[in-house]
């Protein structure tokens, strides 16, 4: 397969950046999107040019490092997959493909397609933890958890913190990320200790990091590689009101 | 936004219900108008609440828009998967509504845009509507404004329960399609009034 890539190139945080065109040829349909970029980078390196910088690590959809906006959609045309799991067979032969980094005030570009996502770390520091005794592992089943709660908490805990939700949001709101973290911890007995303070602190941190506010457009859910539901956002709003009213 | 939106939406529903009395003839509609004017102790507090809600709704809306615009990233190419047209243009549809409300108040409440209204009795609302919607320009503007109202309410009504956290996975499908349906019913109901006068169905 052949493609015409339009890739965002930006030397460093200060550089203005621009789209640069690259032709890639004879790519197998079973090649992944990142492998396609690897092949292009090899060519660029051999030609003495600067390879395209992009984030990746596990390449199996669990670490949340890969982060490309492909043809205007975070993680590209696949449903429920990360960029690293996207295959070239999902594209039409000869297609023009636009590749851009996550964008938003809270995700400053470091270089080319790499952005700084430490804003998420600071939101986690504000409340994404539980207070418990450490030491030897507790016996199994000492803390009973209802099956529904365990299942729901697992749904939320699938969040890999990639940032696609905020990248896809018209307002660059990180609401789904925060909702997944809050939802996951609120549902479990271990997380209840901080229930009253967690929501407020994490939402405050989200605002402080420069993310926007949610206006319920649900674009986040549509691009989330783990398909985390916006129902967690409703739950977050509920918990926020409860914490405000102190009930 | 959601709380003041509920109040404004409630007004729109009551307002539409009142206006639909047009189809029952001049006596019924005018009697309803008269009963409102006969109860200033009810009318004025309600107007005050309505105005407050409008101002709060507007202020929050503009603040929200500015804040989100500052946060937002700009893509060379962007494609939305689900975010609806209506959800992405709330400031635009809201602003058109504001212009409409101002014109509408000048038109039928203050009666300063149409010289003929001076000749009609104060509570002959029926006659006022029949005269008012003879004009194609006025009719067209009302109908067009209702398209914007419909769009504004489409997103507003289907998202407010999510904002307030009052929905739940079991009935979300119903709630959001209920919001859409209600928005379009309100739009069509409002549109029918100027249209049926203009087309001569109501004389
Ligand atoms: C095409 C549909 C509509 C018609 C035919 C209509 C008709 C009227 C009439 C006849 C009055 C004044 C009656 C009187 O004072 O004697 C009125 C008042 C008013 N209308 Fe409408 N209306 C329509 C849609 C709307 C919409 C969509 C809004 C916006 C939210 C709106 C906002 C108002 C307001 C704020 C008042 C003044 C209420 C008050 O002062 O208490 N109207 N309308
Ligand atoms: S590289 Fe780890 S999720 Fe894509």
Coordinates of C-alpha atoms and ligand atoms in Angstrom, one line a residue:
Chain A
X1 CA 0.0 0.0 0.0
X2 CA 1.1 3.6 -0.7
X3 CA 0.2 6.7 1.4
X4 CA 0.7 10.4 1.4
X5 CA 1.4 11.4 4.9
X6 CA 1.0 15.0 6.2
X7 CA 2.9 15.0 9.5
X8 CA 3.2 17.8 12.1
X9 CA 6.9 18.7 12.5
X10 CA 8.1 21.0 15.2
X11 CA 11.7 21.3 16.3
X12 CA 11.0 22.2 20.0
X13 CA 8.5 23.8 22.2
X14 CA 9.4 27.3 20.9
X15 CA 9.2 26.4 17.2
X16 CA 6.0 27.3 15.4
X17 CA 5.7 24.0 13.6
X18 CA 4.2 23.0 10.3
X19 CA 2.7 20.1 8.3
X20 CA 5.3 18.3 6.1
X21 CA 4.4 15.9 3.3
X22 CA 6.0 12.4 3.1
X23 CA 5.3 9.7 0.6
X24 CA 5.5 6.1 2.0
X25 CA 5.5 3.2 -0.5
X26 CA 4.9 -0.5 -0.5
X27 CA 3.6 -0.8 3.1
X28 CA 2.0 -4.2 4.0
X29 CA -1.6 -4.1 5.1
X30 CA -0.7 -6.0 8.2
X31 CA 1.8 -3.3 9.3
X32 CA 0.8 -1.2 12.3
X33 CA 0.6 2.6 12.1
X34 CA 3.7 3.0 14.3
X35 CA 5.7 0.4 12.3
X36 CA 4.8 2.4 9.2
X37 CA 6.3 5.5 10.9
X38 CA 9.3 3.4 11.9
X39 CA 9.9 2.5 8.3
X40 CA 9.6 6.1 7.3
X41 CA 12.0 7.1 10.0
X42 CA 14.6 4.6 8.8
X43 CA 14.4 6.2 5.3
X44 CA 14.7 9.7 6.8
X45 CA 17.7 8.6 8.9
X46 CA 19.4 7.1 5.9
X47 CA 18.8 10.3 3.9
X48 CA 20.4 12.2 6.8
X49 CA 17.2 13.9 7.9
X50 CA 15.8 14.2 11.4
X51 CA 13.4 11.3 12.1
X52 CA 9.9 12.1 13.3
X53 CA 9.6 12.0 17.1
X54 CA 6.5 10.2 18.5
X55 CA 5.7 8.6 21.9
X56 CA 5.3 4.8 22.2
X57 CA 6.2 2.1 24.6
X58 CA 4.3 -1.2 25.0
X59 CA 2.8 -1.3 21.5
X60 CA 0.1 -3.5 22.8
X61 CA -2.5 -1.0 24.0
X62 CA -1.8 -1.0 27.7
X63 CA 0.7 1.7 28.5
X64 CA -1.0 4.8 27.1
X65 CA 2.1 6.3 25.7
X66 CA 1.2 6.4 22.0
X67 CA -0.8 9.5 21.2
X68 CA -1.5 10.5 17.6
X69 CA -4.4 12.4 16.1
X70 CA -4.9 10.7 12.8
X71 CA -7.2 12.3 10.2
X72 CA -8.6 14.5 12.9
X73 CA -9.5 11.7 15.3
X74 CA -7.5 10.9 18.5
X75 CA -6.0 7.4 17.9
X76 CA -7.4 7.4 14.4
X77 CA -10.1 5.5 12.6
X78 CA -10.2 2.3 14.8
X79 CA -12.8 1.9 17.5
X80 CA -11.6 1.0 21.0
X81 CA -8.0 0.8 19.9
X82 CA -4.8 2.8 20.7
X83 CA -2.6 4.2 17.9
X84 CA -0.2 1.4 18.3
X85 CA -2.9 -1.2 17.6
X86 CA -4.1 0.5 14.5
X87 CA -3.3 -1.4 11.3
X88 CA -2.7 0.1 7.8
X89 CA -5.5 -2.1 6.5
X90 CA -7.8 0.4 8.1
X91 CA -6.8 3.0 5.4
X92 CA -7.6 3.2 1.8
X93 CA -4.6 2.6 -0.6
X94 CA -3.2 5.9 -1.8
X95 CA -5.0 7.9 0.9
X96 CA -3.8 11.2 2.3
X97 CA -3.3 10.7 6.0
X98 CA -3.0 13.6 8.5
X99 CA -0.9 13.0 11.6
X100 CA -0.9 15.5 14.4
X101 CA 0.0 15.5 18.1
X102 CA -2.5 15.9 21.0
X103 CA -3.3 19.6 21.1
X104 CA -4.6 21.8 24.0
X105 CA -3.2 24.3 26.4
X106 CA -2.6 21.6 29.0
X107 CA -0.6 19.4 26.6
X108 CA 2.3 21.5 25.4
X109 CA 4.2 20.1 22.4
X110 CA 7.8 18.9 23.2
X111 CA 8.8 18.0 19.7
X112 CA 7.0 16.9 16.5
X113 CA 4.3 14.5 17.7
X114 CA 5.4 14.3 21.4
X115 CA 3.5 16.2 24.0
X116 CA 4.0 16.7 27.7
X117 CA 1.2 15.0 29.6
X118 CA 2.5 15.6 33.1
X119 CA -0.7 17.6 33.7
X120 CA -2.4 14.2 34.2
X121 CA 0.2 13.3 36.8
X122 CA -0.6 16.4 38.8
X123 CA -4.3 15.6 38.7
X124 CA -3.5 12.2 40.1
X125 CA -1.3 13.7 42.8
X126 CA -4.3 15.8 43.8
X127 CA -6.5 12.8 44.7
X128 CA -6.0 9.8 42.6
X129 CA -4.7 7.6 45.5
X130 CA -6.0 5.7 48.5
X131 CA -4.8 5.8 52.1
X132 CA -4.1 2.3 53.4
X133 CA -1.7 0.4 55.5
X134 CA 1.2 -1.1 53.6
X135 CA 3.1 -4.1 54.6
X136 CA 2.3 -7.8 53.9
X137 CA -0.5 -8.5 51.5
X138 CA -3.9 -8.9 53.2
X139 CA -5.7 -12.2 53.1
X140 CA -8.0 -12.7 50.1
X141 CA -11.6 -11.8 50.6
X142 CA -11.2 -9.9 53.9
X143 CA -12.8 -6.9 52.2
X144 CA -16.0 -8.0 50.5
X145 CA -16.9 -6.1 47.3
X146 CA -20.2 -6.5 45.5
X147 CA -19.9 -8.0 42.1
X148 CA -21.6 -5.0 40.4
X149 CA -19.2 -2.6 42.1
X150 CA -16.2 -4.6 41.3
X151 CA -17.2 -4.8 37.6
X152 CA -17.9 -1.1 37.4
X153 CA -14.7 -0.2 39.1
X154 CA -12.8 -2.4 36.6
X155 CA -14.5 -0.6 33.7
X156 CA -13.3 2.7 35.0
X157 CA -9.9 1.3 36.0
X158 CA -9.2 0.4 32.4
X159 CA -8.2 4.0 31.8
X160 CA -4.6 4.0 30.6
X161 CA -4.3 7.8 30.9
X162 CA -3.4 8.3 27.3
X163 CA -5.2 11.7 27.1
X164 CA -7.2 10.9 24.0
X165 CA -10.4 12.2 25.8
X166 CA -8.9 15.7 26.3
X167 CA -7.3 15.7 22.9
X168 CA -10.6 14.9 21.1
X169 CA -12.6 17.3 23.2
X170 CA -13.6 20.6 21.6
X171 CA -13.0 22.2 25.0
X172 CA -9.9 20.2 25.8
X173 CA -11.6 19.0 29.0
X174 CA -10.1 16.1 30.9
X175 CA -13.4 15.2 32.5
X176 CA -13.5 11.6 31.3
X177 CA -10.0 11.0 32.7
X178 CA -10.9 12.5 36.0
X179 CA -14.3 10.7 36.1
X180 CA -12.6 7.4 35.4
X181 CA -10.1 7.8 38.2
X182 CA -12.7 9.2 40.7
X183 CA -15.3 6.5 39.6
X184 CA -12.8 3.7 40.1
X185 CA -11.7 4.7 43.6
X186 CA -15.2 5.8 44.8
X187 CA -16.7 2.4 44.1
X188 CA -14.2 0.5 46.2
X189 CA -14.1 0.4 50.0
X190 CA -10.4 1.1 50.0
X191 CA -11.1 4.5 48.3
X192 CA -13.9 5.6 50.5
X193 CA -11.6 7.3 53.0
X194 CA -11.0 10.2 50.6
X195 CA -14.4 10.3 49.1
X196 CA -15.4 13.7 50.4
X197 CA -12.2 15.5 49.3
X198 CA -11.1 13.6 46.2
X199 CA -13.6 14.9 43.7
X200 CA -13.1 18.6 44.6
X201 CA -9.4 18.3 44.7
X202 CA -9.1 16.5 41.4
X203 CA -11.5 18.8 39.6
X204 CA -9.7 21.8 41.0
X205 CA -6.4 20.4 39.8
X206 CA -7.9 19.7 36.3
X207 CA -8.9 23.4 36.1
X208 CA -5.5 24.6 37.4
X209 CA -3.7 22.6 34.7
X210 CA -5.5 24.5 32.0
X211 CA -8.1 21.9 30.8
X212 CA -11.5 23.2 29.7
X213 CA -14.9 22.4 31.2
X214 CA -17.1 19.6 30.0
X215 CA -20.1 20.5 27.8
X216 CA -21.4 16.9 27.3
X217 CA -20.5 16.4 23.7
X218 CA -19.3 12.8 24.4
X219 CA -16.5 13.0 21.9
X220 CA -14.2 11.6 24.6
X221 CA -16.2 8.4 25.0
X222 CA -16.2 7.9 21.2
X223 CA -12.4 8.0 20.9
X224 CA -11.4 6.3 24.2
X225 CA -9.4 3.3 23.4
X226 CA -10.9 1.6 26.5
X227 CA -14.4 2.8 25.6
X228 CA -14.9 4.2 29.1
X229 CA -18.5 5.5 29.4
X230 CA -19.6 9.1 30.0
X231 CA -21.8 7.6 32.7
X232 CA -18.8 8.0 34.9
X233 CA -18.9 11.8 34.2
X234 CA -22.5 11.9 35.4
X235 CA -21.4 10.0 38.5
X236 CA -18.5 12.4 39.0
X237 CA -21.0 15.3 38.8
X238 CA -23.2 13.5 41.3
X239 CA -20.3 13.0 43.7
X240 CA -19.2 16.6 43.2
X241 CA -22.6 17.9 44.3
X242 CA -22.6 15.4 47.3
X243 CA -19.2 16.6 48.4
X244 CA -20.3 20.2 48.1
X245 CA -23.5 19.6 50.2
X246 CA -21.4 17.4 52.5
X247 CA -23.8 14.4 52.4
Chain B
X1 CA -26.2 26.6 33.0
X2 CA -28.3 23.6 33.6
X3 CA -30.4 25.1 36.4
X4 CA -31.2 28.4 34.7
X5 CA -31.6 26.4 31.4
X6 CA -34.4 24.4 33.1
X7 CA -36.1 27.6 34.2
X8 CA -35.9 29.1 30.7
X9 CA -37.0 25.9 29.1
X10 CA -39.9 25.7 31.5
X11 CA -40.9 29.2 30.4
X12 CA -40.7 28.2 26.8
X13 CA -43.0 25.3 27.4
X14 CA -45.6 27.4 29.3
X15 CA -45.3 30.1 26.8
X16 CA -46.0 27.7 23.9
X17 CA -48.9 26.2 25.8
X18 CA -50.4 29.7 26.2
X19 CA -49.8 30.6 22.6
X20 CA -51.4 27.4 21.3
X21 CA -54.7 28.7 22.6
X22 CA -54.6 30.7 19.4
X23 CA -56.1 27.7 17.7
X24 CA -59.1 27.8 20.1
X25 CA -60.1 31.3 18.9
X26 CA -59.9 34.9 20.0
X27 CA -62.1 34.6 23.1
X28 CA -59.9 31.9 24.7
X29 CA -56.6 33.4 23.8
X30 CA -57.6 36.9 24.9
X31 CA -59.1 35.7 28.1
X32 CA -55.8 34.0 28.9
X33 CA -53.9 37.2 28.1
X34 CA -56.3 39.2 30.2
X35 CA -55.9 36.8 33.2
X36 CA -52.2 37.2 33.1
X37 CA -52.5 41.0 33.0
X38 CA -55.0 40.9 35.8
X39 CA -52.5 39.2 38.1
X40 CA -49.5 41.6 38.3
X41 CA -48.5 40.2 41.7
X42 CA -47.9 36.9 39.8
X43 CA -46.7 38.3 36.5
X44 CA -44.0 40.7 37.8
X45 CA -42.2 38.2 40.1
X46 CA -42.2 35.7 37.3
X47 CA -40.8 38.2 34.9
X48 CA -38.1 39.1 37.5
X49 CA -37.1 35.4 37.9
X50 CA -37.1 34.9 34.2
X51 CA -34.8 38.0 33.6
X52 CA -32.5 36.8 36.4
X53 CA -32.3 33.4 34.9
X54 CA -31.6 34.8 31.5
X55 CA -28.8 37.0 32.7
X56 CA -27.2 34.2 34.8
X57 CA -27.5 31.8 31.9
X58 CA -25.9 34.3 29.5
X59 CA -23.0 35.2 31.9
X60 CA -22.2 31.6 32.6
X61 CA -22.4 30.7 28.9
X62 CA -20.0 33.4 27.8
X63 CA -17.6 32.7 30.7
X64 CA -17.7 29.0 29.8
X65 CA -17.1 29.7 26.2
X66 CA -14.1 32.0 26.8
X67 CA -12.5 29.5 29.2
X68 CA -12.9 26.6 26.9
X69 CA -11.7 28.5 23.9
X70 CA -8.5 29.3 25.9
X71 CA -8.0 25.7 26.8
X72 CA -8.8 24.2 23.4
X73 CA -6.2 23.0 20.9
X74 CA -6.4 23.9 17.3
X75 CA -5.9 21.1 14.8
X76 CA -5.0 21.4 11.1
X77 CA -7.6 18.6 10.5
X78 CA -10.3 17.7 12.9
X79 CA -13.1 15.2 12.5
X80 CA -15.9 14.8 15.1
X81 CA -17.3 11.4 15.7
X82 CA -20.4 12.1 17.8
X83 CA -20.3 15.7 19.0
X84 CA -23.4 17.1 17.4
X85 CA -23.7 20.3 15.4
X86 CA -26.0 21.7 18.0
X87 CA -23.6 20.9 20.9
X88 CA -20.8 22.6 19.1
X89 CA -22.6 25.8 18.4
X90 CA -24.4 26.7 21.6
X91 CA -23.0 30.2 21.8
X92 CA -24.2 31.0 18.2
X93 CA -27.7 29.5 18.6
X94 CA -28.0 31.2 22.0
X95 CA -26.9 34.6 20.6
X96 CA -29.5 34.4 17.8
X97 CA -32.1 33.5 20.5
X98 CA -31.1 36.6 22.4
X99 CA -31.6 38.8 19.4
X100 CA -34.9 37.2 18.8
X101 CA -36.1 37.7 22.3
X102 CA -35.2 41.4 22.1
X103 CA -37.0 41.8 18.8
X104 CA -39.9 39.7 20.1
X105 CA -40.3 41.9 23.2
X106 CA -40.2 45.1 21.1
X107 CA -42.7 43.5 18.7
X108 CA -45.5 42.0 20.9
X109 CA -44.8 43.2 24.5
X110 CA -43.7 46.8 24.0
X111 CA -45.5 47.0 20.6
X112 CA -43.0 49.5 19.1
X113 CA -42.2 47.9 15.8
X114 CA -45.7 47.9 14.3
X115 CA -47.8 51.1 14.1
X116 CA -51.0 49.2 13.6
X117 CA -50.8 47.6 17.1
X118 CA -51.6 51.0 18.6
X119 CA -55.1 50.8 17.2
X120 CA -55.8 47.4 18.8
X121 CA -57.2 47.0 22.3
X122 CA -54.6 46.3 24.9
X123 CA -55.6 42.7 25.4
X124 CA -56.6 41.8 21.8
X125 CA -53.6 39.5 21.5
X126 CA -55.4 37.4 18.9
X127 CA -55.8 40.4 16.5
X128 CA -52.2 41.4 17.2
X129 CA -50.9 38.0 16.1
X130 CA -53.1 37.9 13.0
X131 CA -51.9 41.4 11.9
X132 CA -48.3 40.7 12.9
X133 CA -47.8 37.6 10.9
X134 CA -49.3 39.0 7.6
X135 CA -45.8 40.2 6.8
X136 CA -43.6 37.5 5.1
X137 CA -40.4 39.0 6.6
X138 CA -41.7 38.9 10.2
X139 CA -43.1 35.4 9.7
X140 CA -39.8 34.2 8.1
X141 CA -37.8 35.7 10.9
X142 CA -39.9 34.0 13.6
X143 CA -39.7 30.6 11.9
X144 CA -36.0 31.0 11.3
X145 CA -35.4 32.0 15.0
X146 CA -37.3 28.8 16.0
X147 CA -34.8 26.7 14.1
X148 CA -32.1 28.2 16.3
X149 CA -34.3 27.6 19.4
X150 CA -34.7 24.0 18.4
X151 CA -31.0 23.5 17.9
X152 CA -30.2 25.2 21.3
X153 CA -32.7 23.0 23.1
X154 CA -31.7 19.9 21.3
X155 CA -28.3 19.9 23.1
X156 CA -29.6 21.7 26.2
X157 CA -32.4 19.4 27.0
X158 CA -30.5 16.2 26.3
X159 CA -27.4 17.2 28.3
X160 CA -28.8 18.9 31.4
X161 CA -29.5 15.7 33.4
X162 CA -25.9 14.6 32.7
X163 CA -24.6 17.9 34.0
X164 CA -26.7 17.5 37.2
X165 CA -25.8 13.9 37.5
X166 CA -29.5 13.0 37.6
X167 CA -29.4 10.4 34.8
X168 CA -28.3 6.8 34.9
X169 CA -27.2 4.1 32.5
X170 CA -30.5 2.3 32.7
X171 CA -32.6 5.2 31.2
X172 CA -30.0 7.3 29.4
X173 CA -31.2 6.2 26.0
X174 CA -34.7 7.3 26.8
X175 CA -33.7 10.5 28.4
X176 CA -31.5 11.8 25.6
X177 CA -34.0 10.8 22.8
X178 CA -36.7 12.4 25.1
X179 CA -34.7 15.6 25.1
X180 CA -34.4 15.6 21.3
X181 CA -38.1 14.9 20.8
X182 CA -39.1 17.6 23.3
X183 CA -36.8 20.1 21.6
X184 CA -38.2 19.4 18.1
X185 CA -41.8 19.4 19.4
X186 CA -41.3 22.8 21.0
X187 CA -39.7 24.1 17.8
X188 CA -42.5 22.8 15.5
X189 CA -45.2 24.0 17.9
X190 CA -43.8 27.5 17.9
X191 CA -43.3 27.5 14.2
X192 CA -46.8 26.5 13.5
X193 CA -48.2 29.7 15.0
X194 CA -46.8 32.3 12.7
X195 CA -47.1 29.9 9.7
X196 CA -50.7 29.1 10.2
X197 CA -51.5 32.9 10.5
X198 CA -49.4 33.7 7.4
X199 CA -50.9 30.8 5.4
X200 CA -54.4 31.9 6.4
X201 CA -55.3 28.9 8.4
X202 CA -56.0 31.2 11.4
X203 CA -57.7 34.5 10.5
Ligands
LIG1 C1 -43.2 31.9 17.3 C2 -43.5 31.7 18.5 C3 -43.9 32.7 19.5 C4 -45.0 33.5 19.6 C5 -46.1 33.5 18.6 C6 -44.9 34.3 20.7 C7 -45.9 35.2 21.1 C8 -45.8 36.1 22.2 C9 -46.7 37.0 22.6 C10 -48.0 37.3 21.9 C11 -46.2 37.7 23.7 C12 -46.8 38.8 24.5 C13 -48.2 38.8 25.0 C14 -48.5 40.0 25.8 O1 -47.7 40.5 26.5 O2 -49.7 40.5 25.6 C15 -45.0 37.1 24.1 C16 -44.2 37.4 25.2 C17 -42.9 36.9 25.4 N1 -42.2 36.0 24.6 FE1 -43.0 35.0 23.0 N2 -43.7 34.0 21.4 C18 -43.1 33.1 20.7 C19 -41.9 32.5 21.0 C20 -41.0 32.9 22.1 C21 -39.7 32.3 22.4 C22 -39.1 31.1 21.7 C23 -39.2 33.0 23.4 C24 -37.8 32.9 24.0 C25 -37.4 32.2 25.0 C26 -40.1 34.0 23.7 C27 -40.0 34.9 24.7 C28 -40.9 35.8 25.2 C29 -40.8 36.7 26.3 C30 -39.6 36.8 27.2 C31 -42.0 37.3 26.5 C32 -42.4 38.3 27.5 C33 -43.0 37.6 28.7 C34 -43.2 38.5 29.9 O3 -42.9 39.7 29.8 O4 -43.6 38.0 30.9 N3 -41.2 33.9 22.9 N4 -44.7 36.1 23.1
LIG2 S1 2.3 2.2 22.9 FE1 1.5 1.5 24.8 S2 -0.6 1.9 24.5 FE2 0.2 2.3 22.5

